[in-house]
PDB file of C-alpha atoms and ligand atoms in Angstrom:
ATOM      1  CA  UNK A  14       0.000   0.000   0.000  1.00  0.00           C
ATOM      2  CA  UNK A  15       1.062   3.647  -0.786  1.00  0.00           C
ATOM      3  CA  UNK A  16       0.522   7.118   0.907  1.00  0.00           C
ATOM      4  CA  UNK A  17      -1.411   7.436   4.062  1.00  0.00           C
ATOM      5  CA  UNK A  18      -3.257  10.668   4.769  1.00  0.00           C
ATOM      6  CA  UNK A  19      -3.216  10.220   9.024  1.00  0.00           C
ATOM      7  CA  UNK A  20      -5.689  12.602  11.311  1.00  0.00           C
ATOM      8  CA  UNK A  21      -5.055  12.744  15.465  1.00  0.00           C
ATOM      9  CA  UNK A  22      -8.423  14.186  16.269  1.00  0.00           C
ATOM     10  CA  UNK A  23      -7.546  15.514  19.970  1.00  0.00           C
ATOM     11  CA  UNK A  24      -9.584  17.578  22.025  1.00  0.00           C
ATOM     12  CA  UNK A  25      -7.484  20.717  21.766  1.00  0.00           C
ATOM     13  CA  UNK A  26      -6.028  20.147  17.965  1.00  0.00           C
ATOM     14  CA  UNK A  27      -6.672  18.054  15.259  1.00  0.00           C
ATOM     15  CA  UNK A  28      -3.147  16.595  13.470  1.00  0.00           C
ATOM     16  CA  UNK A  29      -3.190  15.609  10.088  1.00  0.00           C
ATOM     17  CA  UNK A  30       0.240  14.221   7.658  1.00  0.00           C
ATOM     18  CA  UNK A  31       1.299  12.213   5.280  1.00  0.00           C
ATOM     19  CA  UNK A  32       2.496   8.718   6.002  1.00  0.00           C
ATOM     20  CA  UNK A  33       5.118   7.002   3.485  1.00  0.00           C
ATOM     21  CA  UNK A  34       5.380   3.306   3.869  1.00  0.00           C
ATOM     22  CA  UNK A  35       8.390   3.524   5.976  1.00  0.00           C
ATOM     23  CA  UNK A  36       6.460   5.585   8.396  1.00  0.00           C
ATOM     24  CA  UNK A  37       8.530   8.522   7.522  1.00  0.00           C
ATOM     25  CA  UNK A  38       5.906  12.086   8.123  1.00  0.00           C
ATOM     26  CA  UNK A  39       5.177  15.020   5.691  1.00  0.00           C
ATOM     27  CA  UNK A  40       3.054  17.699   5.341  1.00  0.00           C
ATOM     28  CA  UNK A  41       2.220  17.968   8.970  1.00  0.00           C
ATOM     29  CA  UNK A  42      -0.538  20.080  10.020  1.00  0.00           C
ATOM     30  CA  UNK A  43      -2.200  21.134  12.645  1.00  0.00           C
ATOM     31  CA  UNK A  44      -5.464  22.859  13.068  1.00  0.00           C
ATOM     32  CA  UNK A  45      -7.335  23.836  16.778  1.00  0.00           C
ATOM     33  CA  UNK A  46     -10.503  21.647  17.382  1.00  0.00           C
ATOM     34  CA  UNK A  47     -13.619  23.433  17.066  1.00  0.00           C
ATOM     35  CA  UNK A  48     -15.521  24.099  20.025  1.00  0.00           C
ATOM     36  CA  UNK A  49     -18.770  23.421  18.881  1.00  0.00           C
ATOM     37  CA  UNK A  50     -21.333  21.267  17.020  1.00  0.00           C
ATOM     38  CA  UNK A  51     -21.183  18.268  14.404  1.00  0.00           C
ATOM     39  CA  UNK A  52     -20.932  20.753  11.604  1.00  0.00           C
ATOM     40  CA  UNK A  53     -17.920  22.903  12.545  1.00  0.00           C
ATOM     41  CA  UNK A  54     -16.076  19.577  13.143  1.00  0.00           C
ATOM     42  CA  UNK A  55     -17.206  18.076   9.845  1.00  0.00           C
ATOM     43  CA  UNK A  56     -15.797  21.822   8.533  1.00  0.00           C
ATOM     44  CA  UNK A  57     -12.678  21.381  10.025  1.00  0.00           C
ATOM     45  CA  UNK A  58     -12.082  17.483   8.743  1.00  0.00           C
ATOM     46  CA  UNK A  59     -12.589  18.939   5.405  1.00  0.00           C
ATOM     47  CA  UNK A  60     -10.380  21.347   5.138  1.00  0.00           C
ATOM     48  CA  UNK A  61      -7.812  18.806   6.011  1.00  0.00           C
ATOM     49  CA  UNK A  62      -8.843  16.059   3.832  1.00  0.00           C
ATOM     50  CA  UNK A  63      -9.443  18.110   0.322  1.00  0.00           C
ATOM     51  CA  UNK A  64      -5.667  18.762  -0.462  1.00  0.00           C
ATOM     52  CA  UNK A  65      -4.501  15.513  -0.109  1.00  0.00           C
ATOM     53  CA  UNK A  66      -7.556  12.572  -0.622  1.00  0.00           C
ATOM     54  CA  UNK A  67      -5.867  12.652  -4.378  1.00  0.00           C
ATOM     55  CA  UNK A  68      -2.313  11.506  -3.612  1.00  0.00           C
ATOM     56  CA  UNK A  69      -3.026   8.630  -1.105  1.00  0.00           C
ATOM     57  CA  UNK A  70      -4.124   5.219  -0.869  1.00  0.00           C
ATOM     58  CA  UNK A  71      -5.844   5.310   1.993  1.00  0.00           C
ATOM     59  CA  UNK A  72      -6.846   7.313   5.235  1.00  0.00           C
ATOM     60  CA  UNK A  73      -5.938   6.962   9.054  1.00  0.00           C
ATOM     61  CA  UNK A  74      -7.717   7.888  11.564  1.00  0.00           C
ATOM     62  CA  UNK A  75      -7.112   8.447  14.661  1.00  0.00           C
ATOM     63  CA  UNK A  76      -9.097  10.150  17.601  1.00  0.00           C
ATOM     64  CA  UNK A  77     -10.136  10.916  21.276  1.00  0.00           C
ATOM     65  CA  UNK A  78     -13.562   8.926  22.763  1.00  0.00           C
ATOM     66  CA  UNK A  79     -14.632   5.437  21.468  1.00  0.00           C
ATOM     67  CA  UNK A  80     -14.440   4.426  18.380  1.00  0.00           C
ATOM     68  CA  UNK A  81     -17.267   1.820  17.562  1.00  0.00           C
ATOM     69  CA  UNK A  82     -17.893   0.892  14.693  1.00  0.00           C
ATOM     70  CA  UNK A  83     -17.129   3.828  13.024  1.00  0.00           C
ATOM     71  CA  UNK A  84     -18.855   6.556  15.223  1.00  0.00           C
ATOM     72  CA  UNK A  85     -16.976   8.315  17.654  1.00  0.00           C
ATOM     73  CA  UNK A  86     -18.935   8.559  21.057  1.00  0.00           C
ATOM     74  CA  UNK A  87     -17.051  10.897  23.581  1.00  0.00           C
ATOM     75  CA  UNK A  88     -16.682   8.953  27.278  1.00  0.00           C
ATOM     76  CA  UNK A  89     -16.368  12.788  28.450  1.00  0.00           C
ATOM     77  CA  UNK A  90     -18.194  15.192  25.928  1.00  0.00           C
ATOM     78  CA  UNK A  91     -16.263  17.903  27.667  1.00  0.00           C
ATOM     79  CA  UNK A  92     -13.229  16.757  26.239  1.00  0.00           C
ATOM     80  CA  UNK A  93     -14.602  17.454  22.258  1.00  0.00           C
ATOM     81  CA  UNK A  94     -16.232  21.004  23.315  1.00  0.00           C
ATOM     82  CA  UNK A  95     -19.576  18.999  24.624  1.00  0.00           C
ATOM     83  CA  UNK A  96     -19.696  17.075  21.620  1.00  0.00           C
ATOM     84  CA  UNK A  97     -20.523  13.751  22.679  1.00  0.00           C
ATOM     85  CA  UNK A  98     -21.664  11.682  19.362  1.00  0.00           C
ATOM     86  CA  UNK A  99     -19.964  11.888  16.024  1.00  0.00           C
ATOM     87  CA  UNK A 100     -20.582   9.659  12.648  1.00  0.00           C
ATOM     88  CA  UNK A 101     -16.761   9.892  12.041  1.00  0.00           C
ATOM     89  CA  UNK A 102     -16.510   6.952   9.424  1.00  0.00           C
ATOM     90  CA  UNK A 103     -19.502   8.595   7.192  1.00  0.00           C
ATOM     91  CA  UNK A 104     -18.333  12.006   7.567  1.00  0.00           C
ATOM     92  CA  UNK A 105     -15.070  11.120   5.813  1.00  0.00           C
ATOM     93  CA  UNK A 106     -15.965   9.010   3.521  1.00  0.00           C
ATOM     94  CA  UNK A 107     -18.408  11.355   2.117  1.00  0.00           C
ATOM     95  CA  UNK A 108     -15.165  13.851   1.547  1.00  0.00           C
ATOM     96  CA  UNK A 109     -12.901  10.931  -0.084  1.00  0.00           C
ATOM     97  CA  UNK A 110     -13.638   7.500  -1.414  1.00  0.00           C
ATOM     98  CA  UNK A 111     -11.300   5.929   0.053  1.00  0.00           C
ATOM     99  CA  UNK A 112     -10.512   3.458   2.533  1.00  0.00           C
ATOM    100  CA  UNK A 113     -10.854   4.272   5.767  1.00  0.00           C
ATOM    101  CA  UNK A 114      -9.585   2.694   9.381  1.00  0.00           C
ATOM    102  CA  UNK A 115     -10.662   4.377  13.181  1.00  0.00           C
ATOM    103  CA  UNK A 116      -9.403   3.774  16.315  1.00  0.00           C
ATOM    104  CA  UNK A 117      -9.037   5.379  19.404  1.00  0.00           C
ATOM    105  CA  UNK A 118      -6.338   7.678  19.672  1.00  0.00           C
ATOM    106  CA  UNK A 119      -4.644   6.062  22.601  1.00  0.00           C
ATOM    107  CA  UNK A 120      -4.910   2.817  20.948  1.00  0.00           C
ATOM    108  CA  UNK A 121      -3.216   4.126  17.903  1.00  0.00           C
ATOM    109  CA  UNK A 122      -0.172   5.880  20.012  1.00  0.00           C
ATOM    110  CA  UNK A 123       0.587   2.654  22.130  1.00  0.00           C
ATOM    111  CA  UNK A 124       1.021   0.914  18.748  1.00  0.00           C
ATOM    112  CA  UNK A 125       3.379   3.280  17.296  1.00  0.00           C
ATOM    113  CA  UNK A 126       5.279   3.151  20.493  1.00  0.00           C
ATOM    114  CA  UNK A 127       5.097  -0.630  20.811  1.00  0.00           C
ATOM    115  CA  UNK A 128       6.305  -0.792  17.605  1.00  0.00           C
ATOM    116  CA  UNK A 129       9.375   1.316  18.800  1.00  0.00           C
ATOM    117  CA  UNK A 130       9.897  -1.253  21.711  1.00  0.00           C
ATOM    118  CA  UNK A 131       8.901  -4.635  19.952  1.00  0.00           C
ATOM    119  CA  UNK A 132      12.046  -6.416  20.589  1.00  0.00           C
ATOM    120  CA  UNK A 133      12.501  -5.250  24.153  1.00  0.00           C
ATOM    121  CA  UNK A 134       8.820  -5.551  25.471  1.00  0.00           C
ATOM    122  CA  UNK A 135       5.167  -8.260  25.302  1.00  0.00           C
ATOM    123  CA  UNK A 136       3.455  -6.107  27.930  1.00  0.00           C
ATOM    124  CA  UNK A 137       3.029  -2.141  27.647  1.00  0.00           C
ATOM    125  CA  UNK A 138       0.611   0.883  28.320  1.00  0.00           C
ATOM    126  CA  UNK A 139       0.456   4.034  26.543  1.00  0.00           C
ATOM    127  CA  UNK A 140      -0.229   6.650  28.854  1.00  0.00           C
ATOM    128  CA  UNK A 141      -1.693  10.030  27.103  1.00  0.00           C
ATOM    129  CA  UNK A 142      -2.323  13.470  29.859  1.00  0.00           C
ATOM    130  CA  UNK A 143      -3.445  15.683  27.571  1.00  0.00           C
ATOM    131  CA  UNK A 144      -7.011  17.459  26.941  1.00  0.00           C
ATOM    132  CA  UNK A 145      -7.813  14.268  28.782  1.00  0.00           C
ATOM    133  CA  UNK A 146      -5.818  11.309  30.364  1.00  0.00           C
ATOM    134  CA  UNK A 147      -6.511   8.529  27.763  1.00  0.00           C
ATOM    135  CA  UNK A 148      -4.281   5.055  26.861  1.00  0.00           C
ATOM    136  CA  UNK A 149      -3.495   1.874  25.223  1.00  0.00           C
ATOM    137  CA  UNK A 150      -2.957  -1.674  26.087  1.00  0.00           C
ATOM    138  CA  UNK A 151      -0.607  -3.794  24.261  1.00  0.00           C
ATOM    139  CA  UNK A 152      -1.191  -7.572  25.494  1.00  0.00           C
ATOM    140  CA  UNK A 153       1.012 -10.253  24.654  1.00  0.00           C
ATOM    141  CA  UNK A 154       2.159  -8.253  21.391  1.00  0.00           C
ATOM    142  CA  UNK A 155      -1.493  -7.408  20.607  1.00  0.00           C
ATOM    143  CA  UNK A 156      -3.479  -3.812  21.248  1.00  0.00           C
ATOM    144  CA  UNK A 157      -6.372  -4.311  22.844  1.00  0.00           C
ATOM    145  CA  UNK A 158      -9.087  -2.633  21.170  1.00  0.00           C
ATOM    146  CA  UNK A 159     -12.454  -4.371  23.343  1.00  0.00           C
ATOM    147  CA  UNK A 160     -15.779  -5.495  21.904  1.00  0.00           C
ATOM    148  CA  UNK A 161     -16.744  -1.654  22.043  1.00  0.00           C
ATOM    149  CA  UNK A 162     -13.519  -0.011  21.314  1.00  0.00           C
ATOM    150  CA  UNK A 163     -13.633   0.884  25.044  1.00  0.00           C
ATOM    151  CA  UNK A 164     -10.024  -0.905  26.128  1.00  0.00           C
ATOM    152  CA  UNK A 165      -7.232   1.714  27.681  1.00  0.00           C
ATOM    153  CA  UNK A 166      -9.891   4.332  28.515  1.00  0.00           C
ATOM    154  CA  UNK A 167      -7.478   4.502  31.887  1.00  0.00           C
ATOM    155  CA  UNK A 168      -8.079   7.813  32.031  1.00  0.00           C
ATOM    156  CA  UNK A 169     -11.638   6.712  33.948  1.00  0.00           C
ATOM    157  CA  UNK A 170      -9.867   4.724  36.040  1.00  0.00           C
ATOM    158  CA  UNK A 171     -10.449   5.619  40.174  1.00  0.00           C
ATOM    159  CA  UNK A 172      -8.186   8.365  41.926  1.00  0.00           C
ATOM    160  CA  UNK A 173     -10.075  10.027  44.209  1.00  0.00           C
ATOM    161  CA  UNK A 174     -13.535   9.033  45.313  1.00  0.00           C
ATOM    162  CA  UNK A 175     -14.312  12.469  47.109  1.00  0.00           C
ATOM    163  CA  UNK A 176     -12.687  14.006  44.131  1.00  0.00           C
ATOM    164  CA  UNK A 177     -14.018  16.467  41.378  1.00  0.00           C
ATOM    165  CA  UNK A 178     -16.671  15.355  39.362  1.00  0.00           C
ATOM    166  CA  UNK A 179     -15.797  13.897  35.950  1.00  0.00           C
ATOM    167  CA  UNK A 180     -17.056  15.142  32.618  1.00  0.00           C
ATOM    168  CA  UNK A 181     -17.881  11.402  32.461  1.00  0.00           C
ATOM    169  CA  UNK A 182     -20.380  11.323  35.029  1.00  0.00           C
ATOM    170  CA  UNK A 183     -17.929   9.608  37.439  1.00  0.00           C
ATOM    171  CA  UNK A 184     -17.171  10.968  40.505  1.00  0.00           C
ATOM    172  CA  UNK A 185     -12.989  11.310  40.969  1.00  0.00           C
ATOM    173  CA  UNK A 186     -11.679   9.969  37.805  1.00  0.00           C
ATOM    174  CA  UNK A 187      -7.943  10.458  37.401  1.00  0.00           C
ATOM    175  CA  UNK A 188      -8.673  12.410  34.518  1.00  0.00           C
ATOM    176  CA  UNK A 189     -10.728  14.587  36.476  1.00  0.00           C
ATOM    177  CA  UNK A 190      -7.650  15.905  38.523  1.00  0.00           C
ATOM    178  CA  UNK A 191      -4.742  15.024  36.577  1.00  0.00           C
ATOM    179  CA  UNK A 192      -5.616  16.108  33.035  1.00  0.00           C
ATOM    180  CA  UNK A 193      -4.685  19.147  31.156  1.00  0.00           C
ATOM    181  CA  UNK A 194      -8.245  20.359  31.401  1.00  0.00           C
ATOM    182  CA  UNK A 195      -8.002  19.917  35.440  1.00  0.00           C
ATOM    183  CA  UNK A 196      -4.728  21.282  35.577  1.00  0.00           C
ATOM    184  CA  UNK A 197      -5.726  24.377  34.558  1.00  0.00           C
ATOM    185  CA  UNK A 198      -9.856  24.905  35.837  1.00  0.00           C
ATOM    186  CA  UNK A 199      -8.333  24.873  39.404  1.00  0.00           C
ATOM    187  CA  UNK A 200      -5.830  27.939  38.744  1.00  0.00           C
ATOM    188  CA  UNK A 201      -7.126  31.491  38.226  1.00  0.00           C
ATOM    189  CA  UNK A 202      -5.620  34.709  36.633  1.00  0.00           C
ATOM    190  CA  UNK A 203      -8.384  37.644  37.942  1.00  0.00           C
ATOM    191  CA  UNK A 204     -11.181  35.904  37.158  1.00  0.00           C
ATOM    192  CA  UNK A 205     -10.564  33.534  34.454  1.00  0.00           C
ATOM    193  CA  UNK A 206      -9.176  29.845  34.714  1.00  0.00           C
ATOM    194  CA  UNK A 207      -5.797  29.490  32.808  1.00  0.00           C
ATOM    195  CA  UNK A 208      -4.604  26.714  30.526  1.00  0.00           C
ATOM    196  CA  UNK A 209      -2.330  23.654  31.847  1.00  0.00           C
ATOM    197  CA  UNK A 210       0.363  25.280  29.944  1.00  0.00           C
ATOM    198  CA  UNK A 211       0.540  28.542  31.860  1.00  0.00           C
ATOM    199  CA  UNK A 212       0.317  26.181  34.923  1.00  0.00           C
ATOM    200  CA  UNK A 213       3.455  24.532  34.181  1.00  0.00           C
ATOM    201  CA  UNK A 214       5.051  27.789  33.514  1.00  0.00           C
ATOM    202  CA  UNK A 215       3.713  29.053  37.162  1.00  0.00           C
ATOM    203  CA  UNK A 216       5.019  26.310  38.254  1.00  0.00           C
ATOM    204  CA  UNK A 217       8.825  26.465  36.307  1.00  0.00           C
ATOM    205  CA  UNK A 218       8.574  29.691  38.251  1.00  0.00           C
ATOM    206  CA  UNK A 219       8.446  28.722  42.034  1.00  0.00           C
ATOM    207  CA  UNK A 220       4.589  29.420  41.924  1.00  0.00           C
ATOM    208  CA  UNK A 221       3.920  27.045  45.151  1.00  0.00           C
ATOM    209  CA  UNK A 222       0.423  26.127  44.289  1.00  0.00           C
ATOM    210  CA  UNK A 223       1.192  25.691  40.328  1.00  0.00           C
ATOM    211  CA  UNK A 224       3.570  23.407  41.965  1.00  0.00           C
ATOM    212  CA  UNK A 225       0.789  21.372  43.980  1.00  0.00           C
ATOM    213  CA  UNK A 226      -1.346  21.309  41.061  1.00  0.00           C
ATOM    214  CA  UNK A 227       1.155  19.593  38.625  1.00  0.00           C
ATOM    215  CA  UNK A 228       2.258  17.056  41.387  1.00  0.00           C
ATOM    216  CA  UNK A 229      -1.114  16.497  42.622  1.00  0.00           C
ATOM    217  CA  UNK A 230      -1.012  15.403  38.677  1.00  0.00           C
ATOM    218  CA  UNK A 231       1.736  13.477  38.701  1.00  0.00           C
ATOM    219  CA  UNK A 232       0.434  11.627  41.650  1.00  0.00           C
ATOM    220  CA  UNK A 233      -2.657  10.161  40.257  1.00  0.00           C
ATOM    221  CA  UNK A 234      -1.056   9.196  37.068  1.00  0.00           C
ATOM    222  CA  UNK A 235       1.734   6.982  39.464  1.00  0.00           C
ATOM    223  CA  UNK A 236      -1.231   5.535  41.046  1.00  0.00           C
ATOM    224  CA  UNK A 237      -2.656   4.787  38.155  1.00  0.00           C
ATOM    225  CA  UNK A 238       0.382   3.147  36.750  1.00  0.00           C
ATOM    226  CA  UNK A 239       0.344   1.417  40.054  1.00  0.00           C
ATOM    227  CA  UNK A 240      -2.953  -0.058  40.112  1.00  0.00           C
ATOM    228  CA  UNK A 241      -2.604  -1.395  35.807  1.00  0.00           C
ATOM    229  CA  UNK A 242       0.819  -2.952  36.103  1.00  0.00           C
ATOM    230  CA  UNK A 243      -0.117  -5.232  39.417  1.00  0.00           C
ATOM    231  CA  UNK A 244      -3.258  -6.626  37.529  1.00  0.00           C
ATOM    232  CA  UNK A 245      -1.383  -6.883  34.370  1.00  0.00           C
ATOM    233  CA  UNK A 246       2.470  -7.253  34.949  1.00  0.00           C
ATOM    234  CA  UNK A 247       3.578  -5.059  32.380  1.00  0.00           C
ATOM    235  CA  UNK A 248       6.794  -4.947  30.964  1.00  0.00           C
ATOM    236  CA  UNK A 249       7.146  -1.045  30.655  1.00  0.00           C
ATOM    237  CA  UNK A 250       4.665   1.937  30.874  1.00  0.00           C
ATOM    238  CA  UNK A 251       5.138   5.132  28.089  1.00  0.00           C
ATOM    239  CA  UNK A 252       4.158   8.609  28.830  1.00  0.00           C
ATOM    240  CA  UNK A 253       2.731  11.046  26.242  1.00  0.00           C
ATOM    241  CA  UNK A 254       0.683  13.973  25.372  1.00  0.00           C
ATOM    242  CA  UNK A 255       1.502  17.596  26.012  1.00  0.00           C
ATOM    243  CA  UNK A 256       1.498  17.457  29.662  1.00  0.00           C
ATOM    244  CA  UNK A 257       2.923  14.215  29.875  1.00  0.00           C
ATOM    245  CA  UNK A 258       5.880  15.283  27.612  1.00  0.00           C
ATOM    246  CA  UNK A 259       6.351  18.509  29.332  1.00  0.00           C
ATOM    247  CA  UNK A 260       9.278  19.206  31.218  1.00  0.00           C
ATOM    248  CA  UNK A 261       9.699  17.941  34.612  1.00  0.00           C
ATOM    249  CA  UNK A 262       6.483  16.268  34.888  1.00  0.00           C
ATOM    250  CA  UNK A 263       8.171  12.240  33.889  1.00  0.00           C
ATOM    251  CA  UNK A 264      10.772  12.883  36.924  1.00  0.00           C
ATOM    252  CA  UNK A 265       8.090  13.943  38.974  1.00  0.00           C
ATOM    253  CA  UNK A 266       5.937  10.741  38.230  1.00  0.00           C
ATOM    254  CA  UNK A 267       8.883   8.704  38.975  1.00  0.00           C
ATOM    255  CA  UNK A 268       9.854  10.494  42.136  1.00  0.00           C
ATOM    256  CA  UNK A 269       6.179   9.249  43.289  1.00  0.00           C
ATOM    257  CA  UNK A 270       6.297   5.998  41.909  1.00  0.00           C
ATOM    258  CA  UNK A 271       9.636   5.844  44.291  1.00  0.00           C
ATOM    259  CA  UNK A 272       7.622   6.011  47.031  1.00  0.00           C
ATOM    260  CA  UNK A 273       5.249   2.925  46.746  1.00  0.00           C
ATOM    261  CA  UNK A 274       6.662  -0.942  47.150  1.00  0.00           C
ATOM    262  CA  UNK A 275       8.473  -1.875  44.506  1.00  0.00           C
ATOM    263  CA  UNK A 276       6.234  -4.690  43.207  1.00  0.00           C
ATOM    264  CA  UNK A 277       4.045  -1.771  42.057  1.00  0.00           C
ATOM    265  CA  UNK A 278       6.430   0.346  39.874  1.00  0.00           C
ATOM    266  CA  UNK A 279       6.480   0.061  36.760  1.00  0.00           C
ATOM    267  CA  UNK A 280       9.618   1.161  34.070  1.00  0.00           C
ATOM    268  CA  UNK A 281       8.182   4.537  32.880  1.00  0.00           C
ATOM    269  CA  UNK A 282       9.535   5.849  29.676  1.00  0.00           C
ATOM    270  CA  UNK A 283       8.932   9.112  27.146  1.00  0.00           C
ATOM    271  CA  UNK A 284       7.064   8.618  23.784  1.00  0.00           C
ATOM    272  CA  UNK A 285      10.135   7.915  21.660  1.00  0.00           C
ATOM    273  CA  UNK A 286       7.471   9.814  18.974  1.00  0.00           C
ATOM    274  CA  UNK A 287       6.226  12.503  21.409  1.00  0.00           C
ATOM    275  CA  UNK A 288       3.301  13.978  20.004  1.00  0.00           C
ATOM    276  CA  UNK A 289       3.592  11.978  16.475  1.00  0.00           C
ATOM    277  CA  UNK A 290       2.650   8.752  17.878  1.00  0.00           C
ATOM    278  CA  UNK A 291      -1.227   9.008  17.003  1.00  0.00           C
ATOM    279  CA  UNK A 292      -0.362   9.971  13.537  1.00  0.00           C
ATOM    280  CA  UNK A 293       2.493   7.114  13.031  1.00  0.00           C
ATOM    281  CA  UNK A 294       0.546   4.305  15.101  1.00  0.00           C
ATOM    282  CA  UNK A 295      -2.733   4.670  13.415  1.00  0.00           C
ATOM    283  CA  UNK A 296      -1.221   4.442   9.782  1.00  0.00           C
ATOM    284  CA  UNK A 297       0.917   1.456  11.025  1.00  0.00           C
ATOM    285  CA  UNK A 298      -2.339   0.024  12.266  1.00  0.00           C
ATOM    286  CA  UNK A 299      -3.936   0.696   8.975  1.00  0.00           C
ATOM    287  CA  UNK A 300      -0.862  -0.805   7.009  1.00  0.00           C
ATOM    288  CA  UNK A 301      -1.398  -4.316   9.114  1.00  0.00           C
ATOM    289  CA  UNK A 302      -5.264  -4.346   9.023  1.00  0.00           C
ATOM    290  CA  UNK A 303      -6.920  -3.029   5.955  1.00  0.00           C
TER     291      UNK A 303
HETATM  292 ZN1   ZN B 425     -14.253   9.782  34.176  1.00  0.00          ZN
END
């Protein structure tokens, strides 16, 4: 198979590139997700898809919620700007007739990244804190995908059961403190929350409770890592996603993970892709299954 057009629909952008056969990336680009309804997202899709649905093969998708048979349904609408149902497949396919593979966008990362790994690893997790906290499973060489689309959703796993409320309608999710989107609705500039990004920079800074916000972060993510690899013995977790991959915030997941038994931590590791892995894993997956 030739050319791969590949689209990482996140909740804050929406990634689109060229994939060669070798895996090698061109044309990046990178639009903000709408905040809105079904038709601004449809909008935005197109103006992606148009240049390129002549020079490829075949298109790659890639995106945040579940992916089921080939409608996206957000687990937290919040996380898509309250968009919480989506007819991805259709959508596209009425833009380009071409064939077309979806999966979640965690899925697709812990692919590319497992991929990276294959000759050191069986066992892994993706981690993604981004927009949201999302991930994949690789089992015994295989991502799991579930009956529903539903596996590595680990961003719903338990952290705090007196904790915020999540956009999922779960009370204390770890996405619900440790994500991007919780990183930055508990910090305020006059009267306005900030993003995660201007957290981090707070933090950088010597801001003190910046500082308690990003580890309070880190902290659920280690406990999350905790609770995965002692029911699933996992070779090696991988962080991602723009707060994962910001600076500092691996040591300071390690630095808690130090501070549990040792049966419970886990190898943690950087996205040898960083923010390409979406793109790269969902072609690969593409490559191996259409
Ligand atoms: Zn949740």
């Amino acid at each position: 198979m030739g050319k791969a057009l590949a689209l990482d629909i996140g909740g804050t952008k929406i990634a689109a590139a060229l994939v060669a056969e070798d895996g090698q990336l061109s044309d990046r680009q990178q639009i903000i997700t709408p905040r809105g309804d079904a038709t601004q997202l449809s909008a935005a899709l197109e103006k992606l898809i148009t240049p390129f649905r002549d020079s490829v093969e075949f298109i790659a998708v890639a995106s945040t919620g579940i992916i089921n048979n080939g409608r996206l349904t957000a687990l937290n609408p919040a996380n898509l700007g309250g968009l919480a149902d989506f007819p991805l497949q259709d959508c596209i396919q009425s833009m380009a007739h071409l064939p077309i593979i979806l999966i979640n966008d965690g899925q697709a990362a812990a692919w590319a990244e497992y991929q990276a790994l294959r000759d050191e690893c069986n066992n892994a997790l993706f981690v993604t804190v981004s927009t949201g906290v999302g991930g994949g499973i690789i089992w015994n060489k295989k991502l799991l995908i579930g009956q529903n689309g539903l596996a590595g959703h680990i961003g719903h796993t338990a952290f705090d059961p007196q904790g915020p409320m999540c956009g999922c309608g779960r009370r204390g999710c770890v996405e619900s403190v440790a994500s991007g989107s919780a990183i930055g609705a508990v910090m305020h500039e006059g009267k306005k929350t900030i993003s995660a990004a201007r957290v981090f920079e707070l933090a950088h800074s010597g801001d003190i409770q910046a500082q308690q916000v990003v580890n309070q972060s880190a902290t659920a993510i280690a406990s999350m890592l905790a609770d995965i690899h002692i029911a699933l013995d996992l070779d090696v977790a991988i962080l991602g996603g723009s707060v994962g991959l910001a600076e500092g915030y691996l040591e300071k997941v390690i630095a808690t993970q130090q501070t549990l038994p040792n049966v419970y931590r886990v190898p943690l590791k950087l996205a040898h892709h960083r923010q390409d892995s979406g793109l790269i894993g969902v072609a690969l997956w593409a490559r191996e299954t259409l």
